[in-house]
Amino acid sequence: MRRLEWGAMKRFLATVVAVVLGVAVVAGIGVFSSVNGAEPDAIVAKKVGTKSTPQGELPHYELHMDVYPNSSAAVPPPRADSPINNVLLSGQPFYGPSTSIEVPANSVVTIHFTQYDSGGQIYNPYFAKVHGTMDGTMTWNGKKVTEIKSNEVGHTFTVHQYPEATQPDFFLSVPLPMNAGNAKTDSNGYPVDPQKVSITFITGDAGTYVWNCEYPCGDMYQEFGGPMQQRGWMAGTFEVVA
């Protein structure tokens, strides 16, 4: 699994990053400008009907996302915004098919996740719990749960507002369980029986939000660098459109 393979690589990458940063400063290259980088093409939720809610009958939309431990011959990597980031982010986990998400306002939205990565202990157990879904639960491999063990987290999907935003309040966070380190894998190294999670929530009025993973699955300081702050990998935008 990715974390086992990359454990020995992190010290090497830290050295590479230090060298690259030195060159970047001299050349005037913003290595960490990725937060403001170009957005990947958006995943647009598709209408599947209507759904009864405490707010009455609302339009119901769905979308699907996958979480991979790394790219492979079968799953290409996301597009990096520079050759340097192509090197730094090689072999890192990412969400697909995009990290730019578009959902309709004042609607019910269901997101289906297929999670192929391993995991471990999350620093803040708050993010091992479900927050912001329609009934306070998520469906994990066919069973409704409100939380998972804090030492069995693979990733999280956490949507929140920009600082000092004036748009409607919106917060959503769900944990995606890890796959066991000894899980049976296919020829690309992905579990043949990945973790499957579905969540359903209600959107409010239109607004622009951001999302990220709160599990330390990156590199550098406290493993929150690298893909954790890179759109296209473990962070993105969440647009609620009228």
XYZ file of C-alpha atoms in Angstrom:
242
model
C 0.000 0.000 0.000
C 1.121 3.600 -0.559
C 2.087 4.486 2.993
C 4.307 1.443 3.307
C 5.962 2.179 -0.010
C 6.424 5.864 0.712
C 7.596 5.639 4.293
C 11.219 5.229 3.216
C 10.896 7.879 0.522
C 9.893 10.802 2.699
C 13.382 11.602 3.945
C 14.610 11.591 0.362
C 11.746 13.833 -0.747
C 12.446 16.291 2.052
C 15.977 16.660 0.704
C 14.694 17.090 -2.830
C 12.192 19.697 -1.663
C 14.903 21.678 0.102
C 17.019 21.761 -3.050
C 14.062 22.578 -5.266
C 12.946 25.397 -2.976
C 16.393 26.929 -3.114
C 16.325 26.895 -6.896
C 12.763 28.177 -6.911
C 13.602 31.212 -4.810
C 16.469 32.159 -7.097
C 14.379 31.657 -10.205
C 11.343 33.406 -8.753
C 9.169 30.309 -9.025
C 6.225 30.036 -6.620
C 6.424 26.349 -5.751
C 3.579 26.582 -3.294
C 1.279 28.752 -5.404
C -0.816 25.651 -5.977
C -3.512 26.850 -3.595
C -4.343 29.529 -6.144
C -3.636 27.343 -9.151
C -5.930 26.510 -12.017
C -8.920 24.354 -11.181
C -9.369 20.931 -12.791
C -12.533 20.385 -14.822
C -15.465 20.142 -12.428
C -17.482 17.070 -11.508
C -21.099 18.148 -11.959
C -23.759 16.344 -9.935
C -26.432 14.657 -12.056
C -30.141 14.727 -11.274
C -31.593 11.330 -10.365
C -35.078 12.324 -9.218
C -36.511 13.805 -6.021
C -36.207 12.906 -2.337
C -38.348 13.485 0.750
C -36.588 15.581 3.400
C -37.521 17.523 6.566
C -37.714 20.515 4.203
C -40.163 18.750 1.894
C -39.651 17.099 -1.478
C -36.416 18.335 -3.044
C -34.520 17.606 -6.276
C -32.001 14.786 -5.770
C -28.550 14.756 -7.394
C -25.633 12.301 -7.280
C -21.938 12.209 -8.069
C -19.127 9.684 -7.648
C -15.554 10.131 -6.384
C -12.644 7.718 -6.011
C -9.641 7.995 -3.692
C -6.398 6.398 -4.890
C -3.124 5.820 -3.006
C -1.162 6.664 -6.158
C -1.477 6.680 -9.925
C -0.956 3.557 -12.029
C -1.107 2.290 -15.587
C -4.887 2.109 -15.178
C -5.358 5.411 -13.326
C -3.381 8.429 -14.593
C -2.240 11.094 -12.112
C -3.900 14.505 -11.850
C -2.488 17.445 -13.812
C 0.094 19.362 -11.804
C 0.516 23.105 -12.332
C 4.286 22.926 -12.871
C 7.056 20.413 -13.706
C 8.333 20.774 -10.137
C 4.983 19.732 -8.691
C 4.849 16.817 -11.113
C 7.985 15.499 -9.391
C 6.975 16.387 -5.833
C 3.498 14.881 -6.166
C 4.476 11.721 -7.999
C 3.201 8.664 -6.152
C 0.969 10.660 -3.810
C -2.722 9.969 -3.023
C -5.468 11.855 -4.807
C -9.214 12.156 -5.317
C -10.656 11.593 -8.775
C -11.889 12.177 -11.364
C -11.496 15.794 -10.192
C -11.330 17.861 -7.017
C -13.560 20.620 -8.409
C -17.166 19.852 -7.502
C -20.367 21.549 -8.620
C -23.721 20.851 -6.976
C -27.103 22.636 -7.192
C -28.467 24.927 -4.504
C -31.423 23.952 -2.298
C -31.219 20.294 -3.265
C -30.417 16.859 -1.880
C -26.980 15.637 -2.956
C -25.565 12.125 -2.571
C -21.844 11.506 -3.038
C -20.592 7.944 -3.466
C -16.928 7.402 -2.528
C -14.760 4.400 -3.414
C -11.664 4.489 -1.208
C -8.577 2.461 -2.240
C -5.933 3.817 0.155
C -4.593 2.597 3.486
C -4.531 4.844 6.557
C -4.077 4.952 10.310
C -4.514 7.313 13.264
C -6.004 10.741 12.620
C -4.655 13.537 14.835
C -8.066 14.998 15.693
C -10.762 12.373 16.445
C -13.432 14.960 15.593
C -12.781 14.121 11.948
C -13.432 10.422 12.550
C -17.097 11.381 13.029
C -19.798 12.293 10.522
C -20.840 15.956 10.409
C -23.365 17.745 8.222
C -25.192 14.898 6.475
C -28.978 14.819 6.237
C -29.478 12.322 9.083
C -26.065 12.529 10.755
C -24.904 9.241 9.245
C -22.989 7.847 6.311
C -23.390 4.448 4.683
C -20.178 2.418 4.901
C -20.139 -0.856 2.973
C -23.931 -1.017 3.246
C -24.186 -0.131 6.955
C -25.178 3.233 8.439
C -22.660 4.649 10.918
C -22.053 7.966 12.672
C -18.292 7.529 13.148
C -15.374 5.163 12.633
C -12.390 4.301 14.822
C -9.914 7.177 14.884
C -7.035 4.791 14.135
C -8.717 3.395 11.012
C -9.092 6.571 8.947
C -7.940 6.580 5.343
C -8.941 10.128 4.371
C -11.645 12.681 5.100
C -13.840 14.778 2.848
C -14.258 18.087 4.668
C -16.089 21.056 3.121
C -15.930 24.479 4.758
C -16.108 28.172 4.028
C -13.343 30.551 3.115
C -12.167 32.632 6.097
C -14.381 35.670 6.686
C -16.851 34.515 4.054
C -20.219 36.264 3.855
C -22.003 33.479 1.996
C -24.420 30.952 3.564
C -22.970 28.746 6.308
C -22.051 25.278 5.114
C -19.948 22.570 6.744
C -19.684 18.900 5.864
C -17.101 16.373 7.020
C -17.037 12.596 6.709
C -14.274 10.048 7.371
C -13.376 7.516 4.701
C -12.211 4.255 6.313
C -8.804 2.774 5.543
C -8.111 -0.490 3.761
C -6.057 -3.007 5.725
C -2.361 -3.194 4.930
C -2.735 -6.869 4.019
C -5.798 -6.358 1.801
C -5.773 -8.360 -1.423
C -4.792 -6.125 -4.330
C -5.032 -6.186 -8.105
C -2.197 -5.858 -10.616
C -2.129 -2.076 -10.081
C -1.790 -2.413 -6.320
C -5.349 -1.320 -5.506
C -7.552 -3.327 -3.107
C -9.945 -5.625 -4.950
C -12.566 -4.949 -2.257
C -12.199 -1.209 -1.506
C -14.105 0.746 1.119
C -17.381 2.217 -0.151
C -19.038 5.196 1.509
C -22.163 7.148 0.546
C -23.326 10.403 2.105
C -26.466 12.472 1.576
C -26.823 16.137 2.529
C -28.926 19.195 1.726
C -27.460 22.297 0.129
C -28.578 25.835 0.880
C -28.326 28.921 -1.285
C -25.536 29.387 -3.812
C -21.981 29.824 -2.536
C -18.336 28.976 -3.147
C -16.567 26.739 -0.636
C -13.364 24.757 -0.330
C -12.744 21.190 0.754
C -9.732 19.224 1.882
C -8.617 16.023 3.572
C -7.911 16.261 7.314
C -6.010 12.984 7.541
C -2.196 13.527 7.522
C -1.530 11.803 4.215
C 1.083 14.170 2.793
C 4.712 15.039 3.392
C 6.826 17.624 5.186
C 5.492 19.254 8.375
C 3.229 16.835 10.274
C 2.503 15.182 6.900
C 0.207 18.060 5.917
C 2.306 19.266 2.988
C 2.505 18.095 -0.601
C -0.833 16.714 -1.853
C -2.698 17.975 1.210
C -2.545 21.560 -0.046
C -2.721 20.829 -3.767
C -5.868 21.181 -5.821
C -6.299 18.099 -7.952
C -4.981 15.868 -5.148
C -6.341 16.299 -1.591
C -7.992 19.719 -1.824
C -10.410 21.473 -4.132
C -13.424 23.702 -4.559
C -17.074 22.998 -3.828
C -19.447 25.208 -5.799
C -23.124 25.420 -4.887
C -24.828 26.941 -7.919
C -28.285 28.428 -8.368
